[in-house]
mmCIF file of C-alpha atoms in Angstrom:
data_model
loop_
_atom_site.group_PDB
_atom_site.id
_atom_site.type_symbol
_atom_site.label_atom_id
_atom_site.label_comp_id
_atom_site.label_asym_id
_atom_site.label_seq_id
_atom_site.Cartn_x
_atom_site.Cartn_y
_atom_site.Cartn_z
ATOM 1 C CA UNK G 1 0.000 0.000 0.000
ATOM 2 C CA UNK G 2 1.596 3.271 -1.118
ATOM 3 C CA UNK G 3 1.500 6.676 0.485
ATOM 4 C CA UNK G 4 -1.277 8.832 -0.950
ATOM 5 C CA UNK G 5 -0.998 12.557 -1.405
ATOM 6 C CA UNK G 6 -3.540 13.047 1.404
ATOM 7 C CA UNK G 7 -1.288 11.145 3.834
ATOM 8 C CA UNK G 8 1.662 13.461 3.196
ATOM 9 C CA UNK G 9 1.729 16.387 5.626
ATOM 10 C CA UNK G 10 4.305 19.147 5.829
ATOM 11 C CA UNK G 11 5.369 17.660 9.184
ATOM 12 C CA UNK G 12 6.057 14.255 7.572
ATOM 13 C CA UNK G 13 8.014 15.917 4.763
ATOM 14 C CA UNK G 14 9.964 17.965 7.331
ATOM 15 C CA UNK G 15 10.816 14.832 9.340
ATOM 16 C CA UNK G 16 11.985 13.022 6.182
ATOM 17 C CA UNK G 17 14.107 16.023 5.172
ATOM 18 C CA UNK G 18 15.770 16.277 8.586
ATOM 19 C CA UNK G 19 16.467 12.528 8.631
ATOM 20 C CA UNK G 20 17.948 12.517 5.117
ATOM 21 C CA UNK G 21 20.172 15.521 5.796
ATOM 22 C CA UNK G 22 21.317 14.162 9.166
ATOM 23 C CA UNK G 23 21.973 10.675 7.755
ATOM 24 C CA UNK G 24 24.110 12.225 5.018
ATOM 25 C CA UNK G 25 26.198 14.352 7.408
ATOM 26 C CA UNK G 26 24.741 17.805 6.796
ATOM 27 C CA UNK G 27 26.093 20.286 9.334
ATOM 28 C CA UNK G 28 24.387 22.938 11.481
ATOM 29 C CA UNK G 29 20.816 21.910 10.650
ATOM 30 C CA UNK G 30 18.287 24.596 11.561
ATOM 31 C CA UNK G 31 14.529 24.416 11.092
ATOM 32 C CA UNK G 32 12.331 27.496 10.995
ATOM 33 C CA UNK G 33 8.556 27.426 11.420
ATOM 34 C CA UNK G 34 7.084 29.719 8.752
ATOM 35 C CA UNK G 35 3.414 29.043 9.470
ATOM 36 C CA UNK G 36 1.610 32.350 9.822
ATOM 37 C CA UNK G 37 4.649 34.315 8.583
ATOM 38 C CA UNK G 38 4.537 33.691 4.832
ATOM 39 C CA UNK G 39 2.556 31.814 2.201
ATOM 40 C CA UNK G 40 5.679 30.350 0.573
ATOM 41 C CA UNK G 41 5.716 27.286 2.829
ATOM 42 C CA UNK G 42 5.202 25.884 6.313
ATOM 43 C CA UNK G 43 8.850 25.275 7.194
ATOM 44 C CA UNK G 44 12.349 26.246 6.123
ATOM 45 C CA UNK G 45 15.404 24.080 6.714
ATOM 46 C CA UNK G 46 18.921 25.500 6.477
ATOM 47 C CA UNK G 47 22.082 23.423 6.623
ATOM 48 C CA UNK G 48 25.680 23.356 5.445
ATOM 49 C CA UNK G 49 27.953 20.988 3.597
ATOM 50 C CA UNK G 50 31.738 21.122 3.890
ATOM 51 C CA UNK G 51 32.373 21.508 0.143
ATOM 52 C CA UNK G 52 30.577 22.264 -3.122
ATOM 53 C CA UNK G 53 30.598 18.553 -3.881
ATOM 54 C CA UNK G 54 28.963 17.679 -0.543
ATOM 55 C CA UNK G 55 26.380 20.469 -0.914
ATOM 56 C CA UNK G 56 25.332 19.126 -4.330
ATOM 57 C CA UNK G 57 25.338 15.518 -3.057
ATOM 58 C CA UNK G 58 23.192 16.385 -0.008
ATOM 59 C CA UNK G 59 20.645 18.099 -2.252
ATOM 60 C CA UNK G 60 20.567 15.300 -4.813
ATOM 61 C CA UNK G 61 20.180 12.589 -2.157
ATOM 62 C CA UNK G 62 17.415 14.561 -0.426
ATOM 63 C CA UNK G 63 15.448 14.949 -3.662
ATOM 64 C CA UNK G 64 15.850 11.211 -4.373
ATOM 65 C CA UNK G 65 14.793 10.242 -0.822
ATOM 66 C CA UNK G 66 11.647 12.402 -0.959
ATOM 67 C CA UNK G 67 10.672 11.055 -4.366
ATOM 68 C CA UNK G 68 11.142 7.424 -3.252
ATOM 69 C CA UNK G 69 9.459 7.761 0.146
ATOM 70 C CA UNK G 70 6.587 10.136 -0.643
ATOM 71 C CA UNK G 71 6.499 10.607 -4.417
ATOM 72 C CA UNK G 72 7.353 14.290 -3.921
ATOM 73 C CA UNK G 73 8.757 15.903 -7.066
ATOM 74 C CA UNK G 74 10.940 18.702 -5.694
ATOM 75 C CA UNK G 75 12.235 21.680 -7.627
ATOM 76 C CA UNK G 76 15.968 22.234 -7.266
ATOM 77 C CA UNK G 77 18.148 25.250 -8.128
ATOM 78 C CA UNK G 78 21.891 25.846 -7.822
ATOM 79 C CA UNK G 79 23.108 22.245 -7.828
ATOM 80 C CA UNK G 80 25.592 22.881 -10.642
ATOM 81 C CA UNK G 81 27.645 25.401 -8.649
ATOM 82 C CA UNK G 82 27.187 23.777 -5.235
ATOM 83 C CA UNK G 83 27.518 27.042 -3.286
ATOM 84 C CA UNK G 84 23.839 27.424 -2.387
ATOM 85 C CA UNK G 85 21.257 24.846 -3.405
ATOM 86 C CA UNK G 86 17.553 25.570 -2.977
ATOM 87 C CA UNK G 87 15.107 22.661 -2.830
ATOM 88 C CA UNK G 88 11.400 23.504 -2.973
ATOM 89 C CA UNK G 89 9.183 20.617 -1.866
ATOM 90 C CA UNK G 90 6.045 22.747 -1.798
ATOM 91 C CA UNK G 91 5.465 23.004 1.960
ATOM 92 C CA UNK G 92 9.115 22.880 3.049
ATOM 93 C CA UNK G 93 11.902 25.008 1.572
ATOM 94 C CA UNK G 94 15.448 23.676 2.028
ATOM 95 C CA UNK G 95 18.651 25.709 1.681
ATOM 96 C CA UNK G 96 21.959 23.821 1.554
ATOM 97 C CA UNK G 97 25.007 26.101 1.725
ATOM 98 C CA UNK G 98 28.760 26.008 1.776
ATOM 99 C CA UNK G 99 29.670 27.545 5.182
ATOM 100 C CA UNK G 100 31.134 30.769 3.716
ATOM 101 C CA UNK G 101 28.046 31.393 1.586
ATOM 102 C CA UNK G 102 25.716 30.688 4.509
ATOM 103 C CA UNK G 103 27.631 33.154 6.679
ATOM 104 C CA UNK G 104 27.413 35.800 3.952
ATOM 105 C CA UNK G 105 23.623 35.569 3.422
ATOM 106 C CA UNK G 106 22.626 34.830 7.053
ATOM 107 C CA UNK G 107 19.103 33.624 6.234
ATOM 108 C CA UNK G 108 18.516 32.626 9.847
ATOM 109 C CA UNK G 109 18.762 36.288 10.912
ATOM 110 C CA UNK G 110 16.155 37.241 8.329
ATOM 111 C CA UNK G 111 13.575 34.683 9.480
ATOM 112 C CA UNK G 112 14.217 34.232 13.206
ATOM 113 C CA UNK G 113 14.077 36.697 16.090
ATOM 114 C CA UNK G 114 17.499 37.285 17.665
ATOM 115 C CA UNK G 115 18.698 34.324 19.706
ATOM 116 C CA UNK G 116 15.921 31.941 18.689
ATOM 117 C CA UNK G 117 17.615 29.598 16.199
ATOM 118 C CA UNK G 118 16.207 26.101 16.588
ATOM 119 C CA UNK G 119 18.745 23.366 15.983
ATOM 120 C CA UNK G 120 16.916 20.683 14.072
ATOM 121 C CA UNK G 121 16.825 17.177 15.492
ATOM 122 C CA UNK G 122 15.710 14.332 13.208
ATOM 123 C CA UNK G 123 12.841 12.320 14.653
#
C-alpha cells in the first residue's frame, strides 16, 4: 500500500528532510517554522555541507529520498555550482550552503528573532 498525497503532511516531509540531511552528514541543521509568517511554505530548513561537492550531493540525495518515500517531485536550483542549493518541496523550503556562503547571506537572521535559532533534530 503506497502513500497517498492526502497522507503526506508538511510535518512528515519535514521529518523526512531532517532525517535525510542528518543521515548524510549535513552540518548545522536549523529548522524554521514559517506558518503564519509567509505563504511560501510551512517550514524552512537551512544546513551546510563542507564543500561544493557535498552540498550538491546532499541536495541530490534529499530529492531522491523524498521522491522514493513520498512521491514528492521537488524543484531544485543551484546544484551545478554547489555554493547554495535551494530545494522547494512545496510546503518545506530547504537551503543547503557552503559555510562561507551561509555566513554571507545569514538567512537565519532574516527569518528568526534574535537568539531563537532552533537546531533541528531528526525524529
